[in-house]
Short mmCIF file of C-alpha atoms in Angstrom, two decimals:
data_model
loop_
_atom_site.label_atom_id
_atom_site.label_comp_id
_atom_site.label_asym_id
_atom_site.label_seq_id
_atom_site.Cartn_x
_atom_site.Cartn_y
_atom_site.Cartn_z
CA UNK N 1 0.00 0.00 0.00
CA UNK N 2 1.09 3.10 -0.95
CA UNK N 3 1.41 6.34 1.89
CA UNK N 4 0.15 9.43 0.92
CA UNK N 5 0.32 12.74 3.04
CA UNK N 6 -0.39 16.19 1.34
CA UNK N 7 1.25 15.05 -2.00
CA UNK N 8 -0.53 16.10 -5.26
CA UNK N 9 -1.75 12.74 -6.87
CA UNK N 10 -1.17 13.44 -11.29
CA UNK N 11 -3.89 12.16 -13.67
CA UNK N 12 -1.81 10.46 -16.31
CA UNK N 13 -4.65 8.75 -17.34
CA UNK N 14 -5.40 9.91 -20.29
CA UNK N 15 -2.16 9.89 -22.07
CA UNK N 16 -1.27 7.62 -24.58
CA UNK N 17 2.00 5.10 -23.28
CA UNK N 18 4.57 7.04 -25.32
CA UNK N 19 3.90 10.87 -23.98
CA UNK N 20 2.93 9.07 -20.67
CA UNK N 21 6.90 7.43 -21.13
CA UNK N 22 8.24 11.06 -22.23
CA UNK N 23 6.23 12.46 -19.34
CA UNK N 24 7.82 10.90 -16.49
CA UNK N 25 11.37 10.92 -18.01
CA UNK N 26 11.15 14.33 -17.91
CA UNK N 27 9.74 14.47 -14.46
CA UNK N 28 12.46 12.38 -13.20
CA UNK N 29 15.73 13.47 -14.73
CA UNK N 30 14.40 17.01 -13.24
CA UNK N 31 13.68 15.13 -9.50
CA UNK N 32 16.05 15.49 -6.18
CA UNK N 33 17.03 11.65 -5.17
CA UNK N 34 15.18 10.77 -2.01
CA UNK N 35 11.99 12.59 -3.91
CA UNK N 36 9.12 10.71 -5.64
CA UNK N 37 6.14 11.42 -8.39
CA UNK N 38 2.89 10.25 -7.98
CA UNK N 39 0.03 9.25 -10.27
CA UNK N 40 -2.84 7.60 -11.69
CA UNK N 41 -2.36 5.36 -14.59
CA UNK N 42 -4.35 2.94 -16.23
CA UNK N 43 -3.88 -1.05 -16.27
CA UNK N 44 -2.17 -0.40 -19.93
CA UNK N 45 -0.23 2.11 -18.57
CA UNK N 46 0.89 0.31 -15.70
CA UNK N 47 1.69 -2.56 -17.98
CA UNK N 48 4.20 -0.25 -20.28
CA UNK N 49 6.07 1.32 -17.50
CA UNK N 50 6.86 -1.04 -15.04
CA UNK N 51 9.55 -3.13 -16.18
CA UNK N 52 12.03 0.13 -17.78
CA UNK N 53 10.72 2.43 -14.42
CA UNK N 54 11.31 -0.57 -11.98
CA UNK N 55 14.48 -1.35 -12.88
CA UNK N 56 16.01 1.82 -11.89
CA UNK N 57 13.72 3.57 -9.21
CA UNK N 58 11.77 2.37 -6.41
CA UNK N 59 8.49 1.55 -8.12
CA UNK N 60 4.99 0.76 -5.85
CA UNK N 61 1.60 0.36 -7.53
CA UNK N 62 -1.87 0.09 -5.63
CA UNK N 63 -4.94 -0.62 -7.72
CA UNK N 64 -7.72 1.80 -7.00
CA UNK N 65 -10.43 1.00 -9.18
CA UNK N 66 -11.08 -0.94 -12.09
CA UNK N 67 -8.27 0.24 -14.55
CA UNK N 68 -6.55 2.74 -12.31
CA UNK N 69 -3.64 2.18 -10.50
CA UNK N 70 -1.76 4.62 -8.30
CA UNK N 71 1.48 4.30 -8.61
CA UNK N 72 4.43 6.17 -6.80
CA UNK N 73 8.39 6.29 -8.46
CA UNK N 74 10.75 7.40 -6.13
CA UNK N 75 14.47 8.30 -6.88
CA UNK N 76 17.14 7.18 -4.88
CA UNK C 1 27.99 -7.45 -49.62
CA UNK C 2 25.98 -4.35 -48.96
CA UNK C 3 22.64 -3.29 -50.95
CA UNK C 4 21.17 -0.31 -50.66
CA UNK C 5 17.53 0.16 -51.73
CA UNK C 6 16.74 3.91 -51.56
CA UNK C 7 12.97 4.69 -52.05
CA UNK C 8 11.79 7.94 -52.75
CA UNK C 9 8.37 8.64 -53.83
CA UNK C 10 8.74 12.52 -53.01
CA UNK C 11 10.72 15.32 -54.17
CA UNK C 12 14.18 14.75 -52.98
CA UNK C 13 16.13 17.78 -51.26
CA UNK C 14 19.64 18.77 -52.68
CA UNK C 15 21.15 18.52 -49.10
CA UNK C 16 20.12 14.94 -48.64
CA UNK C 17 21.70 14.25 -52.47
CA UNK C 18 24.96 15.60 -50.77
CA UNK C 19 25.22 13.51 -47.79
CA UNK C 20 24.03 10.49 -49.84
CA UNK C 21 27.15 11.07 -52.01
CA UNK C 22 29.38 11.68 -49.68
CA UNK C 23 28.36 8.54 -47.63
CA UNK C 24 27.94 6.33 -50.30
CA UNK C 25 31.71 7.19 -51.64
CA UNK C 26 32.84 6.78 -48.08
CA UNK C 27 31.14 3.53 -48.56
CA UNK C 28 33.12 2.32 -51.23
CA UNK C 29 36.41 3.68 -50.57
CA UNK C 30 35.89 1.46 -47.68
CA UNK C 31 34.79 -1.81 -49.19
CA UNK C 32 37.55 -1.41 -52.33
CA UNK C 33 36.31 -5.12 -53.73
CA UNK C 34 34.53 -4.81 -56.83
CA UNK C 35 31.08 -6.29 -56.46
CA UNK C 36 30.63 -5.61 -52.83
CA UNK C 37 28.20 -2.93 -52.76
CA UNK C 38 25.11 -2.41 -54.30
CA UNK C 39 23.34 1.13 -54.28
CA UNK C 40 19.85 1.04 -55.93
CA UNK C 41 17.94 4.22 -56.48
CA UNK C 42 14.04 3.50 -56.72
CA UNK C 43 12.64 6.60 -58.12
CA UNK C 44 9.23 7.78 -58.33
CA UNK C 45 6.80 11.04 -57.95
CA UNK C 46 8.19 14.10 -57.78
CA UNK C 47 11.31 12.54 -57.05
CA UNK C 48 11.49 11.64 -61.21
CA UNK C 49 12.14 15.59 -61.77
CA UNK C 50 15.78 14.99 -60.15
CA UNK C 51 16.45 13.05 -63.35
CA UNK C 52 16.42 16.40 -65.03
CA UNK C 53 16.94 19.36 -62.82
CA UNK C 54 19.74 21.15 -63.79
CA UNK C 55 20.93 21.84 -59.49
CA UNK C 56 21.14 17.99 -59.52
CA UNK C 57 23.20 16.91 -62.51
CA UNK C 58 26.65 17.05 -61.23
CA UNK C 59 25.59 15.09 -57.75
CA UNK C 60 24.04 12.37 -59.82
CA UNK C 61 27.12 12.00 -62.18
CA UNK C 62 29.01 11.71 -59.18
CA UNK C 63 27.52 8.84 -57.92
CA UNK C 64 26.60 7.26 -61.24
CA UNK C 65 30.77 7.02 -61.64
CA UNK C 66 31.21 4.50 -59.32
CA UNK C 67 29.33 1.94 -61.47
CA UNK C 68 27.67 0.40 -58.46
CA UNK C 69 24.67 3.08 -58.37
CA UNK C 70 21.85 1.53 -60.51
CA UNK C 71 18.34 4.14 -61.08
CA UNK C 72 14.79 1.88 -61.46
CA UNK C 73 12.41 4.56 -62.85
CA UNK C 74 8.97 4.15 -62.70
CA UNK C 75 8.16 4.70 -66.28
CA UNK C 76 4.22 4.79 -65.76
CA UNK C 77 4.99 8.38 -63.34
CA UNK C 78 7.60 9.40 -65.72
CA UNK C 79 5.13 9.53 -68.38
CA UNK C 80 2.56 10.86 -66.51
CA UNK C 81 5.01 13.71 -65.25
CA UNK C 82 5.36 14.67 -69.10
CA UNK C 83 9.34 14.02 -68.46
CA UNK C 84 11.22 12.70 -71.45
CA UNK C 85 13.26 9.40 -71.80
CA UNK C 86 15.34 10.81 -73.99
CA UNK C 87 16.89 13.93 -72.21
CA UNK C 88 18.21 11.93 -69.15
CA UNK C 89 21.56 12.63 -71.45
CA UNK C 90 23.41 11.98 -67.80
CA UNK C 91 22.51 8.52 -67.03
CA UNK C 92 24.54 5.43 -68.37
CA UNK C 93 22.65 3.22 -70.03
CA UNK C 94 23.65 0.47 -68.26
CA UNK C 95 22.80 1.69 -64.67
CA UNK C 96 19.47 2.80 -65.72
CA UNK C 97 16.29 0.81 -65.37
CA UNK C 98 13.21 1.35 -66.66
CA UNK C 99 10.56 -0.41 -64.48
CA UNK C 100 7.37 -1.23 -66.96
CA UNK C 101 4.93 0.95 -68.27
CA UNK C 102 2.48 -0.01 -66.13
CA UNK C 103 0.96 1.16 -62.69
CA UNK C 104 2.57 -1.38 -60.96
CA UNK C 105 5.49 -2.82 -62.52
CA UNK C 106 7.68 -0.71 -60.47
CA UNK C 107 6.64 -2.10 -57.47
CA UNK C 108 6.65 -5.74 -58.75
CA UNK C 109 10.28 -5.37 -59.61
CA UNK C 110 11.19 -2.97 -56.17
CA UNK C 111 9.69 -6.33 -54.13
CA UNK C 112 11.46 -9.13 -56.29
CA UNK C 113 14.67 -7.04 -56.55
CA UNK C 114 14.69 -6.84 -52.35
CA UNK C 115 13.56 -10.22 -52.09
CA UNK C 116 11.33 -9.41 -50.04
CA UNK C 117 9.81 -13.36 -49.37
CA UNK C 118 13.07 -13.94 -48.13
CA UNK C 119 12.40 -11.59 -44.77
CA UNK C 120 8.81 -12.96 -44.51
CA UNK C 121 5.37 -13.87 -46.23
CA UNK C 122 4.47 -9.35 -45.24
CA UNK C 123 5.19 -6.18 -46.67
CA UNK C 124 4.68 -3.60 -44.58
CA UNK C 125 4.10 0.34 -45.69
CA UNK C 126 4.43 3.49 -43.17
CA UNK C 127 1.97 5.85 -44.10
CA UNK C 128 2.67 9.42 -42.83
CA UNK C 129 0.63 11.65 -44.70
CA UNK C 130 -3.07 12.25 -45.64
CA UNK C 131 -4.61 11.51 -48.65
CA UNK C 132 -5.33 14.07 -51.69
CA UNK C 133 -2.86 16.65 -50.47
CA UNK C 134 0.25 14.11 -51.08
CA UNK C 135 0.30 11.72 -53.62
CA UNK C 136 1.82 9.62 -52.12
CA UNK C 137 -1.18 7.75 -50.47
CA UNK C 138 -1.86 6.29 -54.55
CA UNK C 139 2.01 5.59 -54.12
CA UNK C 140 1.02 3.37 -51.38
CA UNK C 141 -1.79 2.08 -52.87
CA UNK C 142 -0.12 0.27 -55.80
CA UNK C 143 2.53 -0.64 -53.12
CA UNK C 144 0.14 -2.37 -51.47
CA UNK C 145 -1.83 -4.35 -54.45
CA UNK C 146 1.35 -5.43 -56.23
CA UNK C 147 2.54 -7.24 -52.68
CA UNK C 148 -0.84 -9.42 -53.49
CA UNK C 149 0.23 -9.61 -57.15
CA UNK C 150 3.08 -11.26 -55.28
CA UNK C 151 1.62 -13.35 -53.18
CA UNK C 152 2.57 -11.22 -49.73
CA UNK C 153 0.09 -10.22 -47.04
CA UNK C 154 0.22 -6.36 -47.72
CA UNK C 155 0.54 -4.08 -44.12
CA UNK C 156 -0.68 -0.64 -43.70
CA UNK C 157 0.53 1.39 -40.23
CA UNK C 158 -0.56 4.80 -40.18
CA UNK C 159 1.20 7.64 -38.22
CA UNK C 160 0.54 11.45 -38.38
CA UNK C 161 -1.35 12.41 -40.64
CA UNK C 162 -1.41 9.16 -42.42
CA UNK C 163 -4.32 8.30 -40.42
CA UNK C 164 -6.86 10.17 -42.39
CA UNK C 165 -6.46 7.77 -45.50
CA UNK C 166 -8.65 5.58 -43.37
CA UNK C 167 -11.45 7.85 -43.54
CA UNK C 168 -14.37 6.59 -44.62
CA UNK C 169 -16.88 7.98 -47.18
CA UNK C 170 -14.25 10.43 -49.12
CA UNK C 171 -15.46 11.23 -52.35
CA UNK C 172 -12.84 13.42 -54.19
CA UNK C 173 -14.22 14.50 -57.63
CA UNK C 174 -10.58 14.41 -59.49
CA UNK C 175 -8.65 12.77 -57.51
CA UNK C 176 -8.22 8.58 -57.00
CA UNK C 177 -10.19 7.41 -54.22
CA UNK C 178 -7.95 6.36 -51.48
CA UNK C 179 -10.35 4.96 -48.86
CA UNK C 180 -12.17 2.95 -51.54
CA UNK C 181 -9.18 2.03 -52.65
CA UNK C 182 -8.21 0.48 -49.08
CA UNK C 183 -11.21 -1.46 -49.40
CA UNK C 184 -10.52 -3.14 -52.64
CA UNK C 185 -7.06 -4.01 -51.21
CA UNK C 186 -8.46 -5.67 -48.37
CA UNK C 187 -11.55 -7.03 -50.74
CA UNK C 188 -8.54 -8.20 -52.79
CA UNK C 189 -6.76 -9.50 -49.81
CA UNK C 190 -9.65 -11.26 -48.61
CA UNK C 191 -10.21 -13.32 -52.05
CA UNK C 192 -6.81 -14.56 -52.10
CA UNK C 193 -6.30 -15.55 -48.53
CA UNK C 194 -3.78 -13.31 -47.71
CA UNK C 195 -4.23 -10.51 -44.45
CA UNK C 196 -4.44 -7.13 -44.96
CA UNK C 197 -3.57 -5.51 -41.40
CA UNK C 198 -4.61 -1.76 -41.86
CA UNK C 199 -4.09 0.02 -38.47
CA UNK C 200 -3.44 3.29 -37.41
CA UNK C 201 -1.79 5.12 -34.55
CA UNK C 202 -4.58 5.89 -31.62
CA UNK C 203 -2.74 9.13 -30.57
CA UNK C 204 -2.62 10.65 -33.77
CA UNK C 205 -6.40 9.09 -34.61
CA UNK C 206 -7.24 10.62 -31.28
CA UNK C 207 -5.87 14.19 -32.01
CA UNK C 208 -7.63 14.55 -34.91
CA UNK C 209 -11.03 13.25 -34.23
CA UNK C 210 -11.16 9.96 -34.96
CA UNK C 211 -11.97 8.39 -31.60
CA UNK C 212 -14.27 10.15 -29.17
CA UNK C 213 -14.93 7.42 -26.33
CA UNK C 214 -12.66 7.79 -23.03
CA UNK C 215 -11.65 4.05 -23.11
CA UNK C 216 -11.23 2.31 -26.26
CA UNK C 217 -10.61 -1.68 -26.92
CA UNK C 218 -6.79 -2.32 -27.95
CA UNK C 219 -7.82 -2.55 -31.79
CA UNK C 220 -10.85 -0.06 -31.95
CA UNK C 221 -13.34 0.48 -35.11
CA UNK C 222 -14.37 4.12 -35.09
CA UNK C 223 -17.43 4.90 -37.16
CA UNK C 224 -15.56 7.56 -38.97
CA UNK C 225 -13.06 5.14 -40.75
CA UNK C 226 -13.78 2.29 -43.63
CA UNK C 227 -13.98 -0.95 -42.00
CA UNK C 228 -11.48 -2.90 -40.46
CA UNK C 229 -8.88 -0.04 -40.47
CA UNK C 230 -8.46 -0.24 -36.96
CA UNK C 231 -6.94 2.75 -34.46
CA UNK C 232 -4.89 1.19 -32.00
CA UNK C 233 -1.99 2.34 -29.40
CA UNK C 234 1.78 2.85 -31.10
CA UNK C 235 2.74 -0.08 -29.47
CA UNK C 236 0.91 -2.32 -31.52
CA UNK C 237 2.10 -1.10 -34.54
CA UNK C 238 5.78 -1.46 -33.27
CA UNK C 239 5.14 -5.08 -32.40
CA UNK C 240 4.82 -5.32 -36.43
CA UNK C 241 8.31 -3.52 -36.32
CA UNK C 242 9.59 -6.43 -34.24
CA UNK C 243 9.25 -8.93 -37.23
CA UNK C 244 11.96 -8.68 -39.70
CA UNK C 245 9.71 -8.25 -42.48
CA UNK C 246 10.16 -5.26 -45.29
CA UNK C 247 8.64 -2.28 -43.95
CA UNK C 248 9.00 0.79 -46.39
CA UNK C 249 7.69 4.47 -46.27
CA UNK C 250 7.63 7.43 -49.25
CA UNK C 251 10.94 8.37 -48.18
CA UNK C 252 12.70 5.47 -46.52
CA UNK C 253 15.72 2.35 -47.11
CA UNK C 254 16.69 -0.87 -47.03
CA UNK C 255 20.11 -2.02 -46.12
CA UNK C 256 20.98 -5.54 -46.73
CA UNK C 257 24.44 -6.58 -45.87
CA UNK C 258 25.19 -10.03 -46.09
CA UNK C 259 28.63 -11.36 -45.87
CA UNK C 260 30.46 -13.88 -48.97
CA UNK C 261 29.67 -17.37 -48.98
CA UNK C 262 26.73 -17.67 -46.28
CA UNK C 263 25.17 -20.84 -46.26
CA UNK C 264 21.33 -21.38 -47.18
CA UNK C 265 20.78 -22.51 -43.78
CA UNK C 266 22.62 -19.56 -41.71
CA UNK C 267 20.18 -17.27 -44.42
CA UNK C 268 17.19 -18.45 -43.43
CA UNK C 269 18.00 -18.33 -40.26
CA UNK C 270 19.04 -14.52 -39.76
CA UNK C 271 16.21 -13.60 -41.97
CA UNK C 272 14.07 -15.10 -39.18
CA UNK C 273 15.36 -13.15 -36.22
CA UNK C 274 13.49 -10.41 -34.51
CA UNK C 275 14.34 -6.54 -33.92
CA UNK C 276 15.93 -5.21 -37.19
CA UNK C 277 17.92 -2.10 -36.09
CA UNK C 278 16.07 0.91 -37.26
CA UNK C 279 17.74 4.30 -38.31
CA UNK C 280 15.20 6.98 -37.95
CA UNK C 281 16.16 10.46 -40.27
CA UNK C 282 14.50 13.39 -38.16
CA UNK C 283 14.57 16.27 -41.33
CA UNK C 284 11.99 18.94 -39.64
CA UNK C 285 12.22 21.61 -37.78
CA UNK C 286 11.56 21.01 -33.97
CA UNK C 287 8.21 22.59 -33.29
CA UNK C 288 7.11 23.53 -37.23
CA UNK C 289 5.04 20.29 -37.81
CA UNK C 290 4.63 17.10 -36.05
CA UNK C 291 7.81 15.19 -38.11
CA UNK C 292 9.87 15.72 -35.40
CA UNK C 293 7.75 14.97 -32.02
CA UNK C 294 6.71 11.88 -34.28
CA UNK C 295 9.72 11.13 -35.18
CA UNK C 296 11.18 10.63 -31.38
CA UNK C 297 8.07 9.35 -30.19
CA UNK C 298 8.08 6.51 -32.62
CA UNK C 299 11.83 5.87 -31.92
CA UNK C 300 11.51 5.75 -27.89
CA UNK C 301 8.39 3.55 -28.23
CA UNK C 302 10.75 0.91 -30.71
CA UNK C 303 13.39 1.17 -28.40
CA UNK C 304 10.92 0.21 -25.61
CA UNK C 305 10.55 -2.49 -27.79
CA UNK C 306 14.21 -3.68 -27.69
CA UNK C 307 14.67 -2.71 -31.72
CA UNK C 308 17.41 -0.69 -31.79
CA UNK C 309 16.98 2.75 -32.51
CA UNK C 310 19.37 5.54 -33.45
CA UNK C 311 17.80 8.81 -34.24
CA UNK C 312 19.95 11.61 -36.29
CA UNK C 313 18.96 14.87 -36.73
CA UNK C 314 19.90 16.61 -40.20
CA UNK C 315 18.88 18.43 -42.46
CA UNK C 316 16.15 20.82 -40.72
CA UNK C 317 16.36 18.53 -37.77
CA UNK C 318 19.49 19.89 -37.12
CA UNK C 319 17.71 23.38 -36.11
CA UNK C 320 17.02 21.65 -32.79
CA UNK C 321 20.47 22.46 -31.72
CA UNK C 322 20.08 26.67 -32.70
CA UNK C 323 18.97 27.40 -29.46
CA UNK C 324 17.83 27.11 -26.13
CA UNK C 325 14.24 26.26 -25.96
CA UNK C 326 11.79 27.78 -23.49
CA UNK C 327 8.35 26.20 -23.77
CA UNK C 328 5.87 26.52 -21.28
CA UNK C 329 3.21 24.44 -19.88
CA UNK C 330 0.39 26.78 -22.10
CA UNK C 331 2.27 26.00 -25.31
CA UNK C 332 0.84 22.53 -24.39
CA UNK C 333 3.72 20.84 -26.07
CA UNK C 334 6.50 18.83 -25.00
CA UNK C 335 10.26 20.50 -24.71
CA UNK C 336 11.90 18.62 -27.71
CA UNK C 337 15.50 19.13 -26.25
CA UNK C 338 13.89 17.70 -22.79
CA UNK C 339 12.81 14.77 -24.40
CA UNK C 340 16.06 13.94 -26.34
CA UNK C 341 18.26 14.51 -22.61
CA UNK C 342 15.36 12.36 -20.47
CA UNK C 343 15.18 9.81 -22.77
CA UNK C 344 18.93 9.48 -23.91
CA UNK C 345 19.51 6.75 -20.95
CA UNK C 346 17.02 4.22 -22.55
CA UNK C 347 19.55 1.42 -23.50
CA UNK C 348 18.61 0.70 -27.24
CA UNK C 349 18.26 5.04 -28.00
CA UNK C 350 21.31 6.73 -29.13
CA UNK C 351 21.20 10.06 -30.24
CA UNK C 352 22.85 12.22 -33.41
CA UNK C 353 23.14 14.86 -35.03
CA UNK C 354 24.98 15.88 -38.47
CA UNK C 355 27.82 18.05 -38.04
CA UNK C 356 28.05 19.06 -41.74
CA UNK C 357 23.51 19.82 -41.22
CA UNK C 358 24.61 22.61 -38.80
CA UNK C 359 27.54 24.07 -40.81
CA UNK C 360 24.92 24.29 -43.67
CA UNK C 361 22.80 26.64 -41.37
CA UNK C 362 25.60 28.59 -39.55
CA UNK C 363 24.59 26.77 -35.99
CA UNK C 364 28.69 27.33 -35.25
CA UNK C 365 27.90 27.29 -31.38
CA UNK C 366 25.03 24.39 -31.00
CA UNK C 367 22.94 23.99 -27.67
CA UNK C 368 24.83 20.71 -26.16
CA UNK C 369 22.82 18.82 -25.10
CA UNK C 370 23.48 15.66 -22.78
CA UNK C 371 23.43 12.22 -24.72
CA UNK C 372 23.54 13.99 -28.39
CA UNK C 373 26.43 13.43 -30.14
CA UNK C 374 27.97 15.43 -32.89
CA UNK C 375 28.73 13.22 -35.95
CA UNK C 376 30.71 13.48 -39.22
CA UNK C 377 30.13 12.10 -42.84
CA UNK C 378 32.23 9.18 -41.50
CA UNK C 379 30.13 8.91 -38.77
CA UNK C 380 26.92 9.08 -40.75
CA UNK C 381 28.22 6.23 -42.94
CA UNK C 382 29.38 4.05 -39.66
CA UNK C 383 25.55 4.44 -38.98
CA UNK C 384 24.49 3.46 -42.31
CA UNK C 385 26.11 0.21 -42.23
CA UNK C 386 26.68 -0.53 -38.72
CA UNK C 387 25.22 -3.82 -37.48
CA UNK C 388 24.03 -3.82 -33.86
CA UNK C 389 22.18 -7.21 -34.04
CA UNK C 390 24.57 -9.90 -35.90
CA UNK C 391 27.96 -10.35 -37.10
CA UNK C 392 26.71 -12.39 -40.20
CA UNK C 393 23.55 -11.13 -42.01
CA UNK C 394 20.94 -8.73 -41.36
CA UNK C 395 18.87 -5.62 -42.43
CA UNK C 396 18.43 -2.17 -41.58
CA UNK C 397 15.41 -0.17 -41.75
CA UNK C 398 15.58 3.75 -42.45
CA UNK C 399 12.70 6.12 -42.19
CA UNK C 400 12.76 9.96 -43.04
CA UNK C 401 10.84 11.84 -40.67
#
């Protein structure tokens, strides 16, 4: 389960896998380490991220609903 | 041995002629064994008037003198264009090809002259722009029904603005009709047993009105297009890209190097394998039209795919590096140079741009930007011709952007 205090939870949910890819690139490169981004994605989404985004950052994912996830990528 | 197969359906820009001949003598000079390379020019469209422009003459002498650069013409467009077999004074006769005087014999002989059964039983063609305004969509048309003359399942991906050749009901007055002319390839298709995949890219369907639920299966009909030209997301399309079938586009190559005395066996063998390295040409100004965001979008989602990828900018493209952009969250667009240093970790993406591109534009002092790397004509060959996937056989795909 994911903690959430006063962050602002992103709707990425409408983006389309590549912008949604570009999206969060950008986001992290731009992130301090110990800092993390946090959003809603869909199931397809979810599906296209997780193995390049796990790999290098801490990636969690909670399913919320049917076909949104919210999922938090923290840089260490 | 190396063959080139350069297809250009569309008026071909001096510039490009330039690097071409510089890369292709580079090519040579480093090969030195007679036979070993192969450059084939498949010429149709506007691309025909190069044949006779006066600014081109001395660029196409220069490459016609190394005896490996053969021309196929489409003879059906020449005559249609009005241009005259007899004033091509330049050409040799003997590296000059006319392809026969019918709608389709130019594609016949572009598909057996690849070999294209060898990379599969498809033939794939990237569709970038809309019907009616380029004529390139009746390009693809005959593309398409001569890989059924041939006994191929014919492929349609549309990107950008491609995506509107799906749409149905068009009724031009003068012009060929493209979407019924989808549906007699897949009629066609149909009647011979062969699959006619038509799909398009859901973002750029999306964008311009084509799908107007929230949530959408992963192949989705939309009322507004002919049947079974289906809008899904880029990824799908890419998995298509995967398989080491021919895939071409208006402006686009084939590289085939295979080295002397492979055995049948070891052929058929490479010819099987996944992932063909792709070299995507980004020609366009950044922010002018969607070539370029398209362009780096398609290349990050094939390198997601594990095909890989390297993107050089030149020509235009090179104006990325002028200056510093500032975009803003209004402009509602992504920062171009932000993409290129966020996404220049992923581990099949590299990065280019064309030294001698800038030096054509005065860009003396260019942005640097992390994970872009400054390249030569040397270079540009290297990338031509370099083989990421095998030391034995294999393909490369190029797309202009």
């Amino acid at each position: 389960m994911i903690n959430i205090s006063e962050e602002k939870i992103e709707d990425y949910t409408g983006l389309t896998c590549t912008n949604l890819m570009i999206k969060l690139k950008i986001k992290l490169k731009k992130l301090r380490n110990g800092n993390r981004i946090l959003f809603f994605s869909t199931r397809e989404q979810y599906d296209n991220i997780r193995k390049p985004f796990s790999k290098k950052y801490d990636f969690e994912v909670s399913k919320v609903d049917h076909n949104k996830y919210l999922i938090s990528i923290e840089k260490d | 041995m190396y063959s080139f197969f350069f297809l250009f359906v569309e008026k071909i820009p001096i510039e490009r002629f330039n690097w071409l001949k510089a890369c292709i003598s580079s090519i040579d000079k480093r090969i030195n064994i007679s036979n070993s390379l192969e450059v084939n020019f498949y010429l149709t469209g506007d691309a025909l008037f190069s044949l006779y422009d006066l600014r081109y003459q001395d660029i196409w002498k220069k490459l016609l003198a190394t005896n490996k650069v053969k021309i196929i013409i489409d003879f059906w467009d020449l005559k249609f264009l009005g241009l005259d077999q007899g004033k091509m004074s330049i050409l040799s006769k003997n590296q000059i090809i006319f392809a026969n005087s019918n709608p389709y014999g130019f594609w016949n002989k572009l598909i057996n002259h690849i070999s294209v059964k060898e990379w599969g039983k498809d033939y794939g063609f990237l569709q970038m722009r809309g019907p009616y305004m380029s004529r390139t969509t009746v390009h693809l048309l005959r593309a398409l029904k001569s890989a059924l003359e041939n006994d191929l399942s014919p492929e349609l991906y549309a990107y950008l603005d491609g995506v509107h050749i799906g749409h149905d009901c068009q009724r031009p007055s003068e012009f060929e009709n493209i979407g019924n002319g989808l549906k007699k390839i897949q009629e066609l298709a149909k009647k011979n047993g062969k699959n006619s995949q038509m799909l398009a890219c859901s973002r750029c369907g999306t964008a311009r009105g084509y799908i107007k639920e929230e949530m959408i299966d992963t192949y989705h009909q939309s009322d507004d297009n002919i049947p079974s030209f289906l809008l899904c997301n880029l990824n799908r399309i890419i998995d298509r890209f995967e398989n080491n079938h021919i895939i071409l586009s208006p402006s686009a190559a084939h590289v085939h190097i295979s080295p002397k005395g492979i055995t049948q066996e070891l052929k058929k063998e490479v010819s099987q394998k996944k992932n063909p390295p792709l070299l995507i040409l980004i020609t366009h100004s950044p922010y002018g039209s969607e070539w370029t965001f398209g362009g780096l979008s398609f290349a990050m989602a094939c390198a997601s795919h594990n095909i890989p990828t390297d993107v050089i900018f030149i020509e235009d493209g090179s104006y990325v590096l002028m200056g510093e952009h500032i975009v803003h969250e209004q402009d509602g667009i992504f920062n171009i140079q932000e993409i290129i240093e966020a996404t220049a970790d992923m581990e099949f993406l590299q990065y280019y741009v064309y030294e001698q591109s800038l030096k054509n534009r005065g860009i003396s002092r260019p942005v640097r930007l992390e994970g872009l790397k400054i390249i030569s004509t040397e270079q540009l060959t290297e990338l031509l011709i370099s083989d990421h996937a095998s030391s034995t056989q294999f393909q490369k795909r190029i797309i202009i952007f």
